PDB file of C-alpha atoms in Angstrom:
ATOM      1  CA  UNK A   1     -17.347  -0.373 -24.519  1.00 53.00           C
ATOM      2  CA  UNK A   2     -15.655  -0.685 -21.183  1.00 64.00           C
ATOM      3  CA  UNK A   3     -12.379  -2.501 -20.833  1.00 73.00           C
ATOM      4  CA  UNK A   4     -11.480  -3.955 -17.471  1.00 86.00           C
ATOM      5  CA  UNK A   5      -7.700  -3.485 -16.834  1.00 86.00           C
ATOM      6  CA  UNK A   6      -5.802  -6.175 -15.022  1.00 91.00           C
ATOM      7  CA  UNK A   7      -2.648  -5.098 -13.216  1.00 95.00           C
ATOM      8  CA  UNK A   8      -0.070  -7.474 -12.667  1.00 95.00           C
ATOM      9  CA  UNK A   9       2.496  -6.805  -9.571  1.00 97.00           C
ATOM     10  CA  UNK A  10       6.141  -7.766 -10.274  1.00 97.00           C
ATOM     11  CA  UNK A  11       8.617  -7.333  -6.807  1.00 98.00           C
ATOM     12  CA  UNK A  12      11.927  -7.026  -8.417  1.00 97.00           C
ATOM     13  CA  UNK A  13      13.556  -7.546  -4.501  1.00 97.00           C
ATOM     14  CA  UNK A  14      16.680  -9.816  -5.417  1.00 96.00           C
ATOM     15  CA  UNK A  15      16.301 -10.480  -9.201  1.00 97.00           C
ATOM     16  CA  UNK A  16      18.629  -9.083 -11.510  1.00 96.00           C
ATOM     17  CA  UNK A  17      17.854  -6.056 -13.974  1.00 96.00           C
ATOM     18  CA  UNK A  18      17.939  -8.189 -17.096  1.00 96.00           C
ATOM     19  CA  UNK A  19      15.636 -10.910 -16.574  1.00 97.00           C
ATOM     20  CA  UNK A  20      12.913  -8.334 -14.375  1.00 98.00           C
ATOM     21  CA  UNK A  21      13.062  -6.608 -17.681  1.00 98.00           C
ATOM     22  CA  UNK A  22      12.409  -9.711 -19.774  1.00 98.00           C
ATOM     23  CA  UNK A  23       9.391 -10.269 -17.440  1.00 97.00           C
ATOM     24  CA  UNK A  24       7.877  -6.971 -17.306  1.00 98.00           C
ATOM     25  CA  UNK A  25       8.806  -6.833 -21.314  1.00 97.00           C
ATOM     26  CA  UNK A  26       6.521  -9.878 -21.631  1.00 97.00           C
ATOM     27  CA  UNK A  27       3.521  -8.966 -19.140  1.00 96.00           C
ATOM     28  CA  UNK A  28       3.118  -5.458 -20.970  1.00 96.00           C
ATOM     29  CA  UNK A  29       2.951  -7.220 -24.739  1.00 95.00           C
ATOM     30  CA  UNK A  30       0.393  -9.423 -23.716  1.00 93.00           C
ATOM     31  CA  UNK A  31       1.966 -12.068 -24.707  1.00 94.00           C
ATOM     32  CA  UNK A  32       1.161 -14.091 -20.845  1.00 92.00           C
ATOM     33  CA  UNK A  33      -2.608 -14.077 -21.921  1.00 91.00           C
ATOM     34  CA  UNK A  34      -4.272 -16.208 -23.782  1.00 91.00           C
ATOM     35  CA  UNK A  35      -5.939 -13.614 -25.899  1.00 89.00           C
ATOM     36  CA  UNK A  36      -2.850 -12.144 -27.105  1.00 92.00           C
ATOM     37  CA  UNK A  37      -2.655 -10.020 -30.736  1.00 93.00           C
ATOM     38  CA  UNK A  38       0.582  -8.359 -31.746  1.00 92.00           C
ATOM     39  CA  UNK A  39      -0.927  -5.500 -33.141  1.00 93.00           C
ATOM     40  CA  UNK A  40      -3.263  -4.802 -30.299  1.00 93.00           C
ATOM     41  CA  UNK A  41      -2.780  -2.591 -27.062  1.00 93.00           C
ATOM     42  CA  UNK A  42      -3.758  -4.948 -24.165  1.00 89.00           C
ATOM     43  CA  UNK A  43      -5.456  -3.737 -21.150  1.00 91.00           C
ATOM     44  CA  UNK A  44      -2.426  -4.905 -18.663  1.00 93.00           C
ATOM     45  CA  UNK A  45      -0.491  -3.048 -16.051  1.00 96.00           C
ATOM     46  CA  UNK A  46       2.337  -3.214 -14.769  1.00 97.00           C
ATOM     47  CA  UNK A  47       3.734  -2.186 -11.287  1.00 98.00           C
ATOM     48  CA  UNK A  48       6.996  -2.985  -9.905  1.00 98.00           C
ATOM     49  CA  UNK A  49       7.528  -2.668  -6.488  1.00 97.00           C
ATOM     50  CA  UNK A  50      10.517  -2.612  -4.531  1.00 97.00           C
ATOM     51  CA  UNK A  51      12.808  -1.335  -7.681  1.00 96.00           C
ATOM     52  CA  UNK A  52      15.547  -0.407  -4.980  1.00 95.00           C
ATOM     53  CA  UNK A  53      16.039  -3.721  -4.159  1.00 96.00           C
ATOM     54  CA  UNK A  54      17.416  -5.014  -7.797  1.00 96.00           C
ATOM     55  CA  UNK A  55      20.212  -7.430  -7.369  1.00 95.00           C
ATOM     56  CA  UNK A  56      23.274  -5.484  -8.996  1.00 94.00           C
ATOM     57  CA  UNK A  57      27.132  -5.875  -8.465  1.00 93.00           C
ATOM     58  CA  UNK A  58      29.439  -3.367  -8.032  1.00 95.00           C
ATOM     59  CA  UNK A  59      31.234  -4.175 -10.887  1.00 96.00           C
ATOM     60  CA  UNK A  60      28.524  -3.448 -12.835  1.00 95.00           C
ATOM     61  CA  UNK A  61      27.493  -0.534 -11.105  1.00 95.00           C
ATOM     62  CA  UNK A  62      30.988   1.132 -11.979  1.00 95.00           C
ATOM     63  CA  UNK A  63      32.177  -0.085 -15.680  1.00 96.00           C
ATOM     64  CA  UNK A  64      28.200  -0.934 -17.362  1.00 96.00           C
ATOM     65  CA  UNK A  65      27.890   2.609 -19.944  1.00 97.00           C
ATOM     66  CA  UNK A  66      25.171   3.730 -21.712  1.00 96.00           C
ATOM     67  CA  UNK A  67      25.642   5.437 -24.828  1.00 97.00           C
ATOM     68  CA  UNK A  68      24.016   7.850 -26.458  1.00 96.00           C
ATOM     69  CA  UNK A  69      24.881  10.209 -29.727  1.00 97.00           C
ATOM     70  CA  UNK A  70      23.232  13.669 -30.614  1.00 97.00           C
ATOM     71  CA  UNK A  71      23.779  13.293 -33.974  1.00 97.00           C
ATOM     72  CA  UNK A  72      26.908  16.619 -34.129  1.00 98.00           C
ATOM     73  CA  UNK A  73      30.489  16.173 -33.916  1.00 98.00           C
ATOM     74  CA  UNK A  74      31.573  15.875 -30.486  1.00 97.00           C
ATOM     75  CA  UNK A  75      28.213  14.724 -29.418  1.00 98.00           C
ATOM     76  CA  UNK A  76      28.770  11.059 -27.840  1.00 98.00           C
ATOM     77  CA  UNK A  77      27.801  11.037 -24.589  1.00 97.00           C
ATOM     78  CA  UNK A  78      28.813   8.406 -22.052  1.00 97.00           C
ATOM     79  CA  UNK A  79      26.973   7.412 -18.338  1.00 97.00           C
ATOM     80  CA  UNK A  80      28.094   4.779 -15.949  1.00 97.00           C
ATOM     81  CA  UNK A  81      25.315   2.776 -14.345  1.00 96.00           C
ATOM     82  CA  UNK A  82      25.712   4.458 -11.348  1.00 96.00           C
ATOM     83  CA  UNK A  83      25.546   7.718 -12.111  1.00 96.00           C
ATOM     84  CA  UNK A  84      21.843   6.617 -13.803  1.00 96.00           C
ATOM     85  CA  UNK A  85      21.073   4.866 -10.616  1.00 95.00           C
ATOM     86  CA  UNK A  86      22.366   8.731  -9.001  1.00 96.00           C
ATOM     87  CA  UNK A  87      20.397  11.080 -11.251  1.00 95.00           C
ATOM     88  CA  UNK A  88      17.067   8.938 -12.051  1.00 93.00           C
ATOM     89  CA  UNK A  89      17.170   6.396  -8.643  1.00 94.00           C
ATOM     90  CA  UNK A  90      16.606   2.416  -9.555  1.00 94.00           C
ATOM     91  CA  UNK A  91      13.581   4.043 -12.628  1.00 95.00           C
ATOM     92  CA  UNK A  92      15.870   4.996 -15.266  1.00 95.00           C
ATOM     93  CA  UNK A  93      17.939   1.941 -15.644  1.00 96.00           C
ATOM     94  CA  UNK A  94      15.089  -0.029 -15.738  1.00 97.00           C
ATOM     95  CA  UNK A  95      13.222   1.754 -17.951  1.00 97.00           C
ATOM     96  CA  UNK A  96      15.786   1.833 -20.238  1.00 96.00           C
ATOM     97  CA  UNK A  97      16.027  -2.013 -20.235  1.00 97.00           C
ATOM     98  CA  UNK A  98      12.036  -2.563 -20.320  1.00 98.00           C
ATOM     99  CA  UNK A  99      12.138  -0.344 -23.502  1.00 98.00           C
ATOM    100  CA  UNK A 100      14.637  -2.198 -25.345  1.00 97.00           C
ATOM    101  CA  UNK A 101      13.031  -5.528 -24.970  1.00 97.00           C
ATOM    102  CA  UNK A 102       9.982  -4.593 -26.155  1.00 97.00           C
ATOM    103  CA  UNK A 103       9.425  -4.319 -30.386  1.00 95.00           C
ATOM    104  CA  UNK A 104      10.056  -0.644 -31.787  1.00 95.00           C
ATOM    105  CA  UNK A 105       6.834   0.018 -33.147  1.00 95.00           C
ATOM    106  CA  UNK A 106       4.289   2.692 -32.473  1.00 96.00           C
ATOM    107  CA  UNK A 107       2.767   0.439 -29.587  1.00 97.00           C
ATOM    108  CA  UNK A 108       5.820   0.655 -27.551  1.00 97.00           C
ATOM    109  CA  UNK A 109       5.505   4.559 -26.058  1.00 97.00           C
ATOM    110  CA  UNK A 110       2.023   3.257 -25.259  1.00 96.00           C
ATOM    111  CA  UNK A 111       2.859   0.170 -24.081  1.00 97.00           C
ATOM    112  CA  UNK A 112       5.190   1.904 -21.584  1.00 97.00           C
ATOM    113  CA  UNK A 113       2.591   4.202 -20.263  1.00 97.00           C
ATOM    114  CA  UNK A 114       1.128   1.209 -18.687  1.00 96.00           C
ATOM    115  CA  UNK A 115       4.197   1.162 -16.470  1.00 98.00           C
ATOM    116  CA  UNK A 116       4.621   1.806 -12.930  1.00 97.00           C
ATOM    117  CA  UNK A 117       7.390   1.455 -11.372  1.00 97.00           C
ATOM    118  CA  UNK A 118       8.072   2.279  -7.167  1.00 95.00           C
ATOM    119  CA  UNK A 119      11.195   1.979  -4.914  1.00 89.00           C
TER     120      UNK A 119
END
């Protein structure tokens, strides 16, 4: 059986991080299509284009933290926005918020595969 995949092209130039992630979130469920099952993988793609261009403040760029524990004492670790945007360019970030809007089963790792995303 031979799926056709549709790609859908998102340019994130002057939208803000949260709602390009609520977009992308909803384009890579399915849930757009008229044919859409919550249990099924859908044969969409998703490429963002012009990542760089995300409209971000500098406020949030300095004091926004993401937090994440290893599980041992002493293990918290803390990350500014920026120093995301530094290590992993505009990709991380948005990654990051693409994968927490989308439902925490095992189609989400799959679901992200079918992710493209390009400064």
């Amino acid at each position: 059986m031979n799926r056709q995949i549709n790609t859908t092209t998102i340019d994130a130039t002057g939208k803000s991080m949260g709602r390009l992630a609520t977009l992308v979130a909803i384009a890579l469920s399915g849930k757009d299509k008229p044919g859409f099952s919550p249990r099924k993988l859908s044969n969409i793609r998703v490429r963002i284009i012009n990542a760089s261009k995300i409209n971000l403040n500098a406020k949030k760029i300095r004091e926004k933290e993401y937090v994440s524990y290893t599980g041992y004492p002493g293990g918290l670790k803390k990350a500014s926005l920026g120093a995301k945007i530094k290590k992993f360019s505009f990709q991380g970030p948005l990654k990051h918020a693409i994968r927490g809007m989308l439902p925490s089963n095992k189609l989400r790792d799959p679901r992200l595969m079918n992710l493209s995303i390009e400064n």
